[in-house]
Each structure stands twice: as C-alpha cells, then as structure tokens.
PDB file of C-alpha atoms in Angstrom:
ATOM      1  CA  ALA C1476      78.176  94.098  97.944  1.00  0.00           C
ATOM      2  CA  VAL C1477      76.705  95.506  94.720  1.00  0.00           C
ATOM      3  CA  ILE C1478      73.149  94.993  93.467  1.00  0.00           C
ATOM      4  CA  ALA C1479      72.130  95.116  89.808  1.00  0.00           C
ATOM      5  CA  ASP C1480      68.704  94.011  88.555  1.00  0.00           C
ATOM      6  CA  ASN C1481      68.004  90.790  90.477  1.00  0.00           C
ATOM      7  CA  ASP C1482      71.627  89.963  91.229  1.00  0.00           C
ATOM      8  CA  VAL C1483      73.807  90.593  94.271  1.00  0.00           C
ATOM      9  CA  TYR C1484      77.578  90.607  93.810  1.00  0.00           C
ATOM     10  CA  ALA C1485      79.638  90.001  96.950  1.00  0.00           C
ATOM     11  CA  TYR C1486      83.441  90.247  97.050  1.00  0.00           C
ATOM     12  CA  GLY C1487      84.752  88.806 100.303  1.00  0.00           C
ATOM     13  CA  VAL C1488      87.917  89.549 102.249  1.00  0.00           C
ATOM     14  CA  GLU C1489      89.435  86.222 101.118  1.00  0.00           C
ATOM     15  CA  GLY C1490      88.844  86.932  97.434  1.00  0.00           C
ATOM     16  CA  GLU C1491      85.656  84.940  96.924  1.00  0.00           C
ATOM     17  CA  LEU C1492      83.483  86.658  94.306  1.00  0.00           C
ATOM     18  CA  HIS C1493      79.835  85.493  94.283  1.00  0.00           C
ATOM     19  CA  CYS C1494      76.767  86.307  92.237  1.00  0.00           C
ATOM     20  CA  VAL C1495      73.557  85.483  94.132  1.00  0.00           C
ATOM     21  CA  ASP C1496      69.903  85.726  93.084  1.00  0.00           C
ATOM     22  CA  LEU C1497      68.382  88.540  95.135  1.00  0.00           C
ATOM     23  CA  GLN C1498      64.934  86.960  95.492  1.00  0.00           C
ATOM     24  CA  GLN C1499      65.782  83.284  95.947  1.00  0.00           C
ATOM     25  CA  GLY C1500      69.206  83.548  97.572  1.00  0.00           C
ATOM     26  CA  LYS C1501      70.663  80.975  95.190  1.00  0.00           C
ATOM     27  CA  ARG C1502      74.219  81.288  93.950  1.00  0.00           C
ATOM     28  CA  LYS C1503      74.467  81.789  90.190  1.00  0.00           C
ATOM     29  CA  TRP C1504      78.230  81.708  89.888  1.00  0.00           C
ATOM     30  CA  ALA C1505      81.388  82.121  91.943  1.00  0.00           C
ATOM     31  CA  VAL C1506      85.056  82.831  91.286  1.00  0.00           C
ATOM     32  CA  ASN C1507      88.022  82.494  93.629  1.00  0.00           C
ATOM     33  CA  VAL C1508      89.960  85.532  92.493  1.00  0.00           C
ATOM     34  CA  LEU C1509      93.020  84.856  94.647  1.00  0.00           C
ATOM     35  CA  GLU C1510      93.485  81.398  93.154  1.00  0.00           C
ATOM     36  CA  ASP C1511      92.640  82.273  89.556  1.00  0.00           C
ATOM     37  CA  PHE C1512      95.001  85.264  89.371  1.00  0.00           C
ATOM     38  CA  ASP C1513      97.669  84.149  91.870  1.00  0.00           C
ATOM     39  CA  CYS C1514      97.073  87.120  94.147  1.00  0.00           C
ATOM     40  CA  VAL C1515      99.331  87.752  97.110  1.00  0.00           C
ATOM     41  CA  GLN C1516      97.171  88.919 100.003  1.00  0.00           C
ATOM     42  CA  ASN C1517      97.395  92.584 100.920  1.00  0.00           C
ATOM     43  CA  PHE C1518      97.804  93.551 104.590  1.00  0.00           C
ATOM     44  CA  PHE C1519      94.069  93.244 105.364  1.00  0.00           C
ATOM     45  CA  GLY C1520      92.908  90.907 102.623  1.00  0.00           C
ATOM     46  CA  VAL C1521      90.478  92.094  99.940  1.00  0.00           C
ATOM     47  CA  GLY C1522      88.574  95.295 100.603  1.00  0.00           C
ATOM     48  CA  SER C1523      87.638  96.928  97.292  1.00  0.00           C
ATOM     49  CA  THR C1524      84.011  97.032  96.119  1.00  0.00           C
ATOM     50  CA  PRO C1525      83.309  95.999  92.484  1.00  0.00           C
ATOM     51  CA  ARG C1526      81.594  98.305  90.010  1.00  0.00           C
ATOM     52  CA  ILE C1527      78.862  97.573  87.481  1.00  0.00           C
ATOM     53  CA  PHE C1528      79.493  98.888  83.957  1.00  0.00           C
ATOM     54  CA  GLY C1529      76.806  97.795  81.531  1.00  0.00           C
ATOM     55  CA  GLU C1530      77.042  94.015  81.323  1.00  0.00           C
ATOM     56  CA  TRP C1531      80.466  93.913  82.976  1.00  0.00           C
ATOM     57  CA  LEU C1532      81.398  93.597  86.631  1.00  0.00           C
ATOM     58  CA  LEU C1533      84.653  95.505  87.177  1.00  0.00           C
ATOM     59  CA  VAL C1534      86.763  94.092  90.013  1.00  0.00           C
ATOM     60  CA  MET C1535      90.070  95.194  91.504  1.00  0.00           C
ATOM     61  CA  VAL C1536      92.147  92.009  91.601  1.00  0.00           C
ATOM     62  CA  GLY C1537      95.872  92.796  91.449  1.00  0.00           C
ATOM     63  CA  GLY C1538      97.297  89.370  90.702  1.00  0.00           C
ATOM     64  CA  SER C1539     100.967  88.367  90.548  1.00  0.00           C
ATOM     65  CA  PRO C1540     103.225  85.799  88.873  1.00  0.00           C
ATOM     66  CA  VAL C1541     102.740  82.392  90.452  1.00  0.00           C
ATOM     67  CA  GLU C1542     106.278  82.337  91.866  1.00  0.00           C
ATOM     68  CA  ASP C1543     105.442  85.365  94.035  1.00  0.00           C
ATOM     69  CA  GLN C1544     103.257  83.119  96.168  1.00  0.00           C
ATOM     70  CA  ALA C1545     106.493  82.217  97.957  1.00  0.00           C
ATOM     71  CA  VAL C1546     107.041  85.807  99.140  1.00  0.00           C
ATOM     72  CA  PRO C1547     106.742  86.044 102.961  1.00  0.00           C
ATOM     73  CA  PRO C1548     103.493  87.622 104.277  1.00  0.00           C
ATOM     74  CA  GLY C1549     103.486  91.423 104.336  1.00  0.00           C
ATOM     75  CA  GLN C1550     106.458  91.835 101.983  1.00  0.00           C
ATOM     76  CA  LEU C1551     104.512  93.475  99.181  1.00  0.00           C
ATOM     77  CA  ASP C1552     107.606  95.347  98.035  1.00  0.00           C
ATOM     78  CA  GLN C1553     108.854  91.982  96.733  1.00  0.00           C
ATOM     79  CA  VAL C1554     105.637  91.222  94.819  1.00  0.00           C
ATOM     80  CA  GLU C1555     105.287  92.030  91.111  1.00  0.00           C
ATOM     81  CA  PRO C1556     101.982  92.664  89.263  1.00  0.00           C
ATOM     82  CA  ASN C1557     100.872  90.474  86.361  1.00  0.00           C
ATOM     83  CA  GLY C1558      98.607  92.839  84.424  1.00  0.00           C
ATOM     84  CA  SER C1559      95.395  92.082  86.314  1.00  0.00           C
ATOM     85  CA  ALA C1560      94.927  95.178  88.456  1.00  0.00           C
ATOM     86  CA  ILE C1561      91.372  95.328  87.090  1.00  0.00           C
ATOM     87  CA  VAL C1562      89.426  92.342  85.786  1.00  0.00           C
ATOM     88  CA  ALA C1563      86.102  92.669  83.988  1.00  0.00           C
ATOM     89  CA  PHE C1564      83.720  89.723  84.377  1.00  0.00           C
ATOM     90  CA  ASP C1565      80.551  89.063  82.453  1.00  0.00           C
ATOM     91  CA  ARG C1566      78.149  89.789  85.283  1.00  0.00           C
ATOM     92  CA  HIS C1567      75.724  87.087  84.132  1.00  0.00           C
ATOM     93  CA  THR C1568      78.183  84.212  83.772  1.00  0.00           C
ATOM     94  CA  GLY C1569      81.343  85.129  85.682  1.00  0.00           C
ATOM     95  CA  GLN C1570      83.500  84.668  82.585  1.00  0.00           C
ATOM     96  CA  VAL C1571      86.523  86.960  82.226  1.00  0.00           C
ATOM     97  CA  VAL C1572      86.023  89.634  79.562  1.00  0.00           C
ATOM     98  CA  TYR C1573      89.363  91.405  79.959  1.00  0.00           C
ATOM     99  CA  GLN C1574      92.092  92.150  82.468  1.00  0.00           C
ATOM    100  CA  THR C1575      94.172  95.309  82.538  1.00  0.00           C
ATOM    101  CA  GLY C1576      96.581  97.424  84.560  1.00  0.00           C
ATOM    102  CA  ASP C1577     100.025  96.521  85.867  1.00  0.00           C
ATOM    103  CA  ASP C1578      99.518  97.142  89.571  1.00  0.00           C
ATOM    104  CA  LEU C1579      98.614  95.426  92.819  1.00  0.00           C
ATOM    105  CA  ALA C1580      95.289  95.856  94.576  1.00  0.00           C
ATOM    106  CA  SER C1581      94.365  98.495  97.133  1.00  0.00           C
ATOM    107  CA  TYR C1582      91.295  98.986  99.334  1.00  0.00           C
ATOM    108  CA  ALA C1583      89.797 101.817  97.284  1.00  0.00           C
ATOM    109  CA  SER C1584      86.670 101.029  95.291  1.00  0.00           C
ATOM    110  CA  LEU C1585      86.375 101.524  91.545  1.00  0.00           C
ATOM    111  CA  VAL C1586      84.736 104.566  89.988  1.00  0.00           C
ATOM    112  CA  THR C1587      83.266 105.047  86.521  1.00  0.00           C
ATOM    113  CA  ALA C1588      82.312 108.419  85.081  1.00  0.00           C
ATOM    114  CA  LYS C1589      81.742 110.439  81.938  1.00  0.00           C
ATOM    115  CA  VAL C1590      84.700 112.705  81.138  1.00  0.00           C
ATOM    116  CA  HIS C1591      84.377 114.961  78.099  1.00  0.00           C
ATOM    117  CA  GLY C1592      81.518 112.704  76.990  1.00  0.00           C
ATOM    118  CA  ASP C1593      83.520 109.469  77.127  1.00  0.00           C
ATOM    119  CA  ASP C1594      83.315 106.587  79.599  1.00  0.00           C
ATOM    120  CA  TRP C1595      86.225 106.391  82.024  1.00  0.00           C
ATOM    121  CA  GLY C1596      87.184 104.024  84.797  1.00  0.00           C
ATOM    122  CA  PHE C1597      89.374 105.054  87.720  1.00  0.00           C
ATOM    123  CA  ALA C1598      91.107 102.854  90.282  1.00  0.00           C
ATOM    124  CA  LEU C1599      93.391 104.145  93.008  1.00  0.00           C
ATOM    125  CA  ALA C1600      95.409 100.930  93.075  1.00  0.00           C
ATOM    126  CA  ARG C1601      98.395 100.188  95.328  1.00  0.00           C
ATOM    127  CA  SER C1602     100.914 102.365  93.478  1.00  0.00           C
ATOM    128  CA  GLY C1603      98.690 105.086  92.045  1.00  0.00           C
ATOM    129  CA  LEU C1604      95.695 106.148  89.993  1.00  0.00           C
ATOM    130  CA  LEU C1605      94.928 103.876  87.058  1.00  0.00           C
ATOM    131  CA  ALA C1606      92.672 105.408  84.408  1.00  0.00           C
ATOM    132  CA  PHE C1607      91.202 103.079  81.806  1.00  0.00           C
ATOM    133  CA  ASP C1608      88.415 102.583  79.287  1.00  0.00           C
ATOM    134  CA  PRO C1609      85.840 100.445  81.137  1.00  0.00           C
ATOM    135  CA  ALA C1610      84.436  99.087  77.877  1.00  0.00           C
ATOM    136  CA  ASN C1611      87.629  97.337  76.771  1.00  0.00           C
ATOM    137  CA  GLY C1612      90.233  97.837  79.497  1.00  0.00           C
ATOM    138  CA  ASN C1613      92.596 100.034  77.477  1.00  0.00           C
ATOM    139  CA  VAL C1614      94.817 101.928  79.939  1.00  0.00           C
ATOM    140  CA  ARG C1615      94.681 105.687  79.459  1.00  0.00           C
ATOM    141  CA  PHE C1616      97.234 106.689  82.066  1.00  0.00           C
ATOM    142  CA  HIS C1617      98.803 105.771  85.394  1.00  0.00           C
ATOM    143  CA  PHE C1618      99.508 108.546  87.898  1.00  0.00           C
ATOM    144  CA  PRO C1619     101.845 107.454  90.732  1.00  0.00           C
ATOM    145  CA  TRP C1620     100.424 108.239  94.181  1.00  0.00           C
ATOM    146  CA  ARG C1621     101.576 106.199  97.124  1.00  0.00           C
ATOM    147  CA  ALA C1622     103.598 106.517 100.305  1.00  0.00           C
ATOM    148  CA  GLU C1623     107.132 105.142 100.306  1.00  0.00           C
ATOM    149  CA  LYS C1624     106.394 103.332 103.557  1.00  0.00           C
ATOM    150  CA  LEU C1625     105.795  99.600 103.040  1.00  0.00           C
ATOM    151  CA  GLU C1626     103.014  99.388 105.638  1.00  0.00           C
ATOM    152  CA  SER C1627     100.791 101.874 103.848  1.00  0.00           C
ATOM    153  CA  VAL C1628      97.672 101.521 101.735  1.00  0.00           C
ATOM    154  CA  ASN C1629      95.468 103.489  99.361  1.00  0.00           C
ATOM    155  CA  ALA C1630      91.953 103.090 100.713  1.00  0.00           C
ATOM    156  CA  SER C1631      89.951 106.173  99.735  1.00  0.00           C
ATOM    157  CA  SER C1632      88.159 105.945  96.385  1.00  0.00           C
ATOM    158  CA  PRO C1633      88.724 108.542  93.649  1.00  0.00           C
ATOM    159  CA  VAL C1634      86.201 111.386  93.752  1.00  0.00           C
ATOM    160  CA  MET C1635      84.958 112.953  90.526  1.00  0.00           C
ATOM    161  CA  CYS C1636      84.725 116.751  90.485  1.00  0.00           C
ATOM    162  CA  GLY C1637      83.368 117.321  86.988  1.00  0.00           C
ATOM    163  CA  ASP C1638      86.212 116.620  84.562  1.00  0.00           C
ATOM    164  CA  ARG C1639      88.618 116.526  87.480  1.00  0.00           C
ATOM    165  CA  VAL C1640      89.430 113.637  89.785  1.00  0.00           C
ATOM    166  CA  PHE C1641      90.503 113.943  93.427  1.00  0.00           C
ATOM    167  CA  ILE C1642      92.700 111.315  95.071  1.00  0.00           C
ATOM    168  CA  THR C1643      93.845 111.124  98.679  1.00  0.00           C
ATOM    169  CA  GLU C1644      95.730 109.008 101.216  1.00  0.00           C
ATOM    170  CA  SER C1645      97.038 109.727 104.706  1.00  0.00           C
ATOM    171  CA  TYR C1646     100.458 108.078 104.979  1.00  0.00           C
ATOM    172  CA  GLN C1647     102.662 110.539 103.090  1.00  0.00           C
ATOM    173  CA  PRO C1648     101.726 112.314  99.819  1.00  0.00           C
ATOM    174  CA  GLY C1649      98.221 113.312 100.977  1.00  0.00           C
ATOM    175  CA  SER C1650      95.848 114.656  98.332  1.00  0.00           C
ATOM    176  CA  CYS C1651      95.897 115.748  94.703  1.00  0.00           C
ATOM    177  CA  LEU C1652      93.431 117.130  92.160  1.00  0.00           C
ATOM    178  CA  LEU C1653      93.930 116.132  88.531  1.00  0.00           C
ATOM    179  CA  GLU C1654      92.234 117.677  85.515  1.00  0.00           C
ATOM    180  CA  ILE C1655      91.625 115.405  82.533  1.00  0.00           C
ATOM    181  CA  SER C1656      92.159 117.186  79.227  1.00  0.00           C
ATOM    182  CA  ALA C1657      90.022 116.582  76.150  1.00  0.00           C
ATOM    183  CA  ALA C1658      92.953 114.538  74.825  1.00  0.00           C
ATOM    184  CA  GLY C1659      92.818 112.342  77.931  1.00  0.00           C
ATOM    185  CA  GLU C1660      95.973 113.625  79.597  1.00  0.00           C
ATOM    186  CA  PRO C1661      96.106 114.280  83.357  1.00  0.00           C
ATOM    187  CA  LYS C1662      97.248 117.700  84.603  1.00  0.00           C
ATOM    188  CA  VAL C1663      97.941 118.481  88.251  1.00  0.00           C
ATOM    189  CA  VAL C1664      95.689 121.328  89.408  1.00  0.00           C
ATOM    190  CA  TRP C1665      97.129 121.202  92.920  1.00  0.00           C
ATOM    191  CA  LYS C1666      98.722 118.653  95.188  1.00  0.00           C
ATOM    192  CA  ASP C1667     100.068 118.398  98.702  1.00  0.00           C
ATOM    193  CA  VAL C1668     103.826 118.714  99.004  1.00  0.00           C
ATOM    194  CA  GLY C1669     104.333 116.495 102.027  1.00  0.00           C
ATOM    195  CA  PRO C1670     103.021 115.417 105.434  1.00  0.00           C
ATOM    196  CA  ARG C1671     103.238 118.965 106.848  1.00  0.00           C
ATOM    197  CA  ASP C1672     101.167 120.519 104.070  1.00  0.00           C
ATOM    198  CA  GLN C1673      98.173 118.241 103.553  1.00  0.00           C
ATOM    199  CA  ARG C1674      94.738 119.692 102.745  1.00  0.00           C
ATOM    200  CA  LEU C1675      92.565 116.552 102.987  1.00  0.00           C
ATOM    201  CA  ALA C1676      94.549 113.392 103.738  1.00  0.00           C
ATOM    202  CA  CYS C1677      91.958 110.645 104.157  1.00  0.00           C
ATOM    203  CA  HIS C1678      92.881 107.360 105.811  1.00  0.00           C
ATOM    204  CA  TRP C1679      90.077 105.094 104.607  1.00  0.00           C
ATOM    205  CA  CYS C1680      86.956 107.240 104.231  1.00  0.00           C
ATOM    206  CA  THR C1681      86.028 108.617 100.813  1.00  0.00           C
ATOM    207  CA  PRO C1682      85.240 112.339 100.883  1.00  0.00           C
ATOM    208  CA  VAL C1683      82.024 113.827  99.543  1.00  0.00           C
ATOM    209  CA  PHE C1684      82.054 116.383  96.715  1.00  0.00           C
ATOM    210  CA  HIS C1685      79.175 118.841  96.833  1.00  0.00           C
ATOM    211  CA  ASP C1686      78.739 122.286  95.306  1.00  0.00           C
ATOM    212  CA  GLY C1687      82.430 122.784  94.607  1.00  0.00           C
ATOM    213  CA  HIS C1688      83.664 121.560  97.994  1.00  0.00           C
ATOM    214  CA  LEU C1689      85.052 118.358  99.465  1.00  0.00           C
ATOM    215  CA  TYR C1690      83.953 117.152 102.897  1.00  0.00           C
ATOM    216  CA  GLY C1691      85.809 114.370 104.656  1.00  0.00           C
ATOM    217  CA  CYS C1692      87.997 113.181 107.491  1.00  0.00           C
ATOM    218  CA  HIS C1693      91.580 114.429 107.479  1.00  0.00           C
ATOM    219  CA  GLY C1694      94.232 112.499 109.384  1.00  0.00           C
ATOM    220  CA  GLN C1695      95.636 109.039 109.953  1.00  0.00           C
ATOM    221  CA  HIS C1696      95.404 108.792 113.749  1.00  0.00           C
ATOM    222  CA  ALA C1697      92.358 108.868 116.031  1.00  0.00           C
ATOM    223  CA  GLY C1698      93.719 111.582 118.308  1.00  0.00           C
ATOM    224  CA  THR C1699      94.468 114.107 115.580  1.00  0.00           C
ATOM    225  CA  ALA C1700      91.923 113.322 112.841  1.00  0.00           C
ATOM    226  CA  GLU C1701      89.345 116.024 112.106  1.00  0.00           C
ATOM    227  CA  LEU C1702      86.400 116.712 109.853  1.00  0.00           C
ATOM    228  CA  ARG C1703      87.275 119.178 107.089  1.00  0.00           C
ATOM    229  CA  CYS C1704      85.734 121.194 104.292  1.00  0.00           C
ATOM    230  CA  VAL C1705      88.103 121.952 101.413  1.00  0.00           C
ATOM    231  CA  ARG C1706      87.400 124.079  98.348  1.00  0.00           C
ATOM    232  CA  ALA C1707      88.056 121.711  95.472  1.00  0.00           C
ATOM    233  CA  ARG C1708      89.352 124.104  92.846  1.00  0.00           C
ATOM    234  CA  ASP C1709      92.384 125.277  94.825  1.00  0.00           C
ATOM    235  CA  GLY C1710      92.603 123.105  97.944  1.00  0.00           C
ATOM    236  CA  VAL C1711      91.863 125.903 100.402  1.00  0.00           C
ATOM    237  CA  VAL C1712      90.724 124.536 103.779  1.00  0.00           C
ATOM    238  CA  LYS C1713      87.481 126.340 104.637  1.00  0.00           C
ATOM    239  CA  TRP C1714      86.902 124.880 108.112  1.00  0.00           C
ATOM    240  CA  THR C1715      87.897 122.049 110.417  1.00  0.00           C
ATOM    241  CA  HIS C1716      86.141 120.292 113.290  1.00  0.00           C
ATOM    242  CA  PRO C1717      88.159 118.050 115.652  1.00  0.00           C
ATOM    243  CA  GLY C1718      86.987 115.507 118.196  1.00  0.00           C
ATOM    244  CA  LEU C1719      85.320 112.771 116.143  1.00  0.00           C
ATOM    245  CA  GLY C1720      88.432 110.720 115.621  1.00  0.00           C
ATOM    246  CA  ARG C1721      88.558 109.048 112.231  1.00  0.00           C
ATOM    247  CA  SER C1722      85.102 109.470 110.750  1.00  0.00           C
ATOM    248  CA  SER C1723      83.095 108.617 107.637  1.00  0.00           C
ATOM    249  CA  VAL C1724      80.791 110.958 105.754  1.00  0.00           C
ATOM    250  CA  THR C1725      77.639 110.411 103.681  1.00  0.00           C
ATOM    251  CA  TYR C1726      75.779 113.234 101.921  1.00  0.00           C
ATOM    252  CA  ILE C1727      71.991 113.478 101.660  1.00  0.00           C
ATOM    253  CA  ASP C1728      69.596 116.416 101.139  1.00  0.00           C
ATOM    254  CA  GLY C1729      72.061 119.163 101.991  1.00  0.00           C
ATOM    255  CA  GLN C1730      73.307 117.394 105.112  1.00  0.00           C
ATOM    256  CA  LEU C1731      76.369 115.331 105.985  1.00  0.00           C
ATOM    257  CA  ILE C1732      75.839 112.206 108.070  1.00  0.00           C
ATOM    258  CA  CYS C1733      79.110 111.843 109.981  1.00  0.00           C
ATOM    259  CA  LEU C1734      79.931 108.728 111.995  1.00  0.00           C
ATOM    260  CA  GLY C1735      82.960 108.935 114.274  1.00  0.00           C
ATOM    261  CA  GLU C1736      84.968 105.825 115.033  1.00  0.00           C
ATOM    262  CA  ARG C1737      83.818 105.784 118.674  1.00  0.00           C
ATOM    263  CA  GLY C1738      80.131 105.732 117.778  1.00  0.00           C
ATOM    264  CA  GLU C1739      79.247 109.421 117.720  1.00  0.00           C
ATOM    265  CA  LEU C1740      76.740 110.290 115.001  1.00  0.00           C
ATOM    266  CA  LEU C1741      76.505 113.878 113.749  1.00  0.00           C
ATOM    267  CA  LEU C1742      74.236 115.594 111.264  1.00  0.00           C
ATOM    268  CA  VAL C1743      76.139 118.537 109.789  1.00  0.00           C
ATOM    269  CA  GLU C1744      75.148 121.115 107.179  1.00  0.00           C
ATOM    270  CA  ALA C1745      77.014 120.853 103.870  1.00  0.00           C
ATOM    271  CA  ASN C1746      77.973 124.473 104.399  1.00  0.00           C
ATOM    272  CA  PRO C1747      81.384 125.650 103.151  1.00  0.00           C
ATOM    273  CA  LYS C1748      81.270 128.853 105.188  1.00  0.00           C
ATOM    274  CA  GLN C1749      81.274 127.291 108.633  1.00  0.00           C
ATOM    275  CA  PHE C1750      80.742 124.100 110.615  1.00  0.00           C
ATOM    276  CA  VAL C1751      77.052 123.904 111.566  1.00  0.00           C
ATOM    277  CA  GLN C1752      75.879 120.900 113.559  1.00  0.00           C
ATOM    278  CA  SER C1753      72.189 120.084 113.125  1.00  0.00           C
ATOM    279  CA  ALA C1754      71.982 117.096 115.481  1.00  0.00           C
ATOM    280  CA  LYS C1755      74.111 114.681 117.490  1.00  0.00           C
ATOM    281  CA  LEU C1756      73.504 111.190 118.852  1.00  0.00           C
ATOM    282  CA  ASP C1757      75.837 109.022 120.920  1.00  0.00           C
ATOM    283  CA  LEU C1758      75.468 105.393 119.823  1.00  0.00           C
ATOM    284  CA  ARG C1759      78.208 103.894 121.957  1.00  0.00           C
ATOM    285  CA  LEU C1760      77.878 100.849 124.140  1.00  0.00           C
ATOM    286  CA  SER C1761      79.102 101.097 127.728  1.00  0.00           C
ATOM    287  CA  ASN C1762      81.407  98.217 128.693  1.00  0.00           C
ATOM    288  CA  GLY C1763      79.833  96.062 126.023  1.00  0.00           C
ATOM    289  CA  GLU C1764      76.322  96.405 127.465  1.00  0.00           C
ATOM    290  CA  ARG C1765      73.461  98.513 126.195  1.00  0.00           C
ATOM    291  CA  VAL C1766      72.662 100.989 128.947  1.00  0.00           C
ATOM    292  CA  ALA C1767      70.306 103.334 127.102  1.00  0.00           C
ATOM    293  CA  PRO C1768      68.124 103.134 123.986  1.00  0.00           C
ATOM    294  CA  SER C1769      70.510 105.397 122.077  1.00  0.00           C
ATOM    295  CA  GLU C1770      73.614 103.314 122.841  1.00  0.00           C
ATOM    296  CA  LEU C1771      73.606 100.728 120.097  1.00  0.00           C
ATOM    297  CA  LEU C1772      77.092 100.269 118.676  1.00  0.00           C
ATOM    298  CA  ASP C1773      80.402  98.993 119.936  1.00  0.00           C
ATOM    299  CA  ALA C1774      83.547 100.669 118.624  1.00  0.00           C
ATOM    300  CA  PRO C1775      85.187 100.798 116.231  1.00  0.00           C
ATOM    301  CA  THR C1776      82.497 102.201 113.942  1.00  0.00           C
ATOM    302  CA  TRP C1777      84.619 102.436 110.816  1.00  0.00           C
ATOM    303  CA  SER C1778      82.032 101.765 108.080  1.00  0.00           C
ATOM    304  CA  ALA C1779      80.414 104.690 106.315  1.00  0.00           C
ATOM    305  CA  PRO C1780      76.722 105.388 107.032  1.00  0.00           C
ATOM    306  CA  VAL C1781      74.416 103.998 104.350  1.00  0.00           C
ATOM    307  CA  VAL C1782      71.016 105.429 103.397  1.00  0.00           C
ATOM    308  CA  ALA C1783      68.683 103.153 101.428  1.00  0.00           C
ATOM    309  CA  GLN C1784      64.931 103.466 100.866  1.00  0.00           C
ATOM    310  CA  GLY C1785      64.531 105.950 103.685  1.00  0.00           C
ATOM    311  CA  GLN C1786      66.497 103.900 106.215  1.00  0.00           C
ATOM    312  CA  LEU C1787      69.849 104.781 107.784  1.00  0.00           C
ATOM    313  CA  TYR C1788      72.165 101.807 108.357  1.00  0.00           C
ATOM    314  CA  LEU C1789      75.118 102.008 110.740  1.00  0.00           C
ATOM    315  CA  ARG C1790      77.697  99.356 111.495  1.00  0.00           C
ATOM    316  CA  GLY C1791      79.894  98.836 114.534  1.00  0.00           C
ATOM    317  CA  LYS C1792      81.957  95.954 115.847  1.00  0.00           C
ATOM    318  CA  GLY C1793      79.764  92.948 115.118  1.00  0.00           C
ATOM    319  CA  GLN C1794      76.546  94.993 114.939  1.00  0.00           C
ATOM    320  CA  LEU C1795      74.335  96.539 112.296  1.00  0.00           C
ATOM    321  CA  VAL C1796      71.544  98.922 113.278  1.00  0.00           C
ATOM    322  CA  SER C1797      69.009 100.919 111.312  1.00  0.00           C
TER     323      SER C1797
END
C-alpha cells in the first residue's frame, strides 16, 4: 500500500486497485485493473507497488490484447503487451491519465527520481528496464534485461545511484549498472556476463544503496543465498556473509536491518570494509507454537522489514509483529 495525504492506495494480488480514506476507512474509488486492461495473470498474480508522482498514481499494469485471455495459464511467452506497462491514474478520481510502455508486468515496484535535473520514472518490467517521463508517459528508452527461462521474473526494484540506475535479477543475467547521459541515453557501466559471474543477483529483495555501495541478498536458492556488499561504481564484491538464506535488507541510521527467510533478524553495520554484526534475534516459531518471547514469526519471512514512526514491523507467514 501507498499513503499520500489522507488517502491509502492498495493494489491487491488480483489486480484490485483501491483508494481509501485514511481516517474514515471509506473507499473513494476502485479500479479492476485486470478487467480494464485485459491483463493475463503473471505466475504469482500482481505484486508491484504503485508510486505517487504529484497528482498521479503510477501503476504497473501490463495489459494484453483481449484475445490473449485464451492463452493457457503460465504461458506468458505467448502473451503480447498492449502498450499499458505503466498506467497513470488521477489519484483523486481513479481516472486514467495516460498509459505507456509495450511490456508485461513484473513484481518490481516503480521508482521515480531526478536525473540531470529532470523527472524520470523507471520500471523493471517483465522484459527489461523501461525508462519514461512520469509527467506524460513518454518512453525514453527500454533496456532488455530478463532471463530466457519462461518461469522467471523480475522482482527487485531499480536502485538509483546518483545519475546511474542499478538493476538485478537472479535467474540468468544477474545485475547491471547503467549511467544516464545528459541526453537521456543509457550506457552500461558494468554488467554480469552470466550465471557464473554475478556480483549481486537479487531474487526478490531490493538492495540498499548507501555511501557508494550496494547491500543486498545475492542468490536464488535458500541454501546458497548470501548477504553481500558490492561497490557500485565497478561491481567489486567487498564482502559476503552466508547462512541467512534469502534475506531482505532495510537501511536506517548507519545500520542494515536484515531479515532472513527463516526468521533470523540481524542488525549489521553499513560498513563496506567488513561484515560487522551489531545484534541478532531469532524470531522463529517452533513447530507452529510460540515457545519463547523472542519467537514470534513462522517462516517464510520474505517481506522486507519496515520502519515507521519509530516502530519496526516484521511479517511472517500469516503474522505481523512490531
């Protein structure tokens, strides 16, 4: 969900987009995105978070021609886009302002940023990075970045590193850093060359960029995934820390809050020189029953830690704790 002023915008897994009054809980407007844009469901439904840009609500939709509704489930290689990768809604009324981008949806959330003084929007959609003008939807470029494997997804959001943008996935191509020129053209600063040479291949977590370095979880599988620090400018891996499985990272006050998928919570220094653990707490349930005050969550704990108004929120399987 996204909150702006007194409005909450929720985009559900089945494509229901709602605007709800924060104080009264009353629905102001709703749109069924799947029906309105003839979307063919991705492998896990809808999973991208919308983005507020001024008076617009930017949403990854990824609709298709109506005849593609007949494509069998999971056969996304047979589905064509219809120019609605991104749809901008008037956030007060739910009316469509524009739609843009010839691509299907992914699970990565949208990012807006200033690049060379101009407003930019970035979406790591199903087939690659879509860069556009968030004010009017004009496409600036599309940079292909996707595994050849059908059962693969882009799920990690683009990360801005100044006038550069970092993209990553874990199924095949891995990671890439692009520099945006003053003319708006993308230039590859560095990129992985294949599965055996990946610097920071993130499955679903979005890495953190801090003080010239990227911190995030590298690896697709629980047994081999590890926490990594990578120098952004050249992709040099500074350190690795195994054992957490697939983890999510949140930065706050010089520290990384790392939540492993089995319920292990770590506080780690955002230190590019070495891995320094400040604290550790095991939040796991034992056989589905709480056996100690610290054991609060049932695996998998795949959602990133959230800090809001001094509170830390953690989510497990069917549980939310703070």
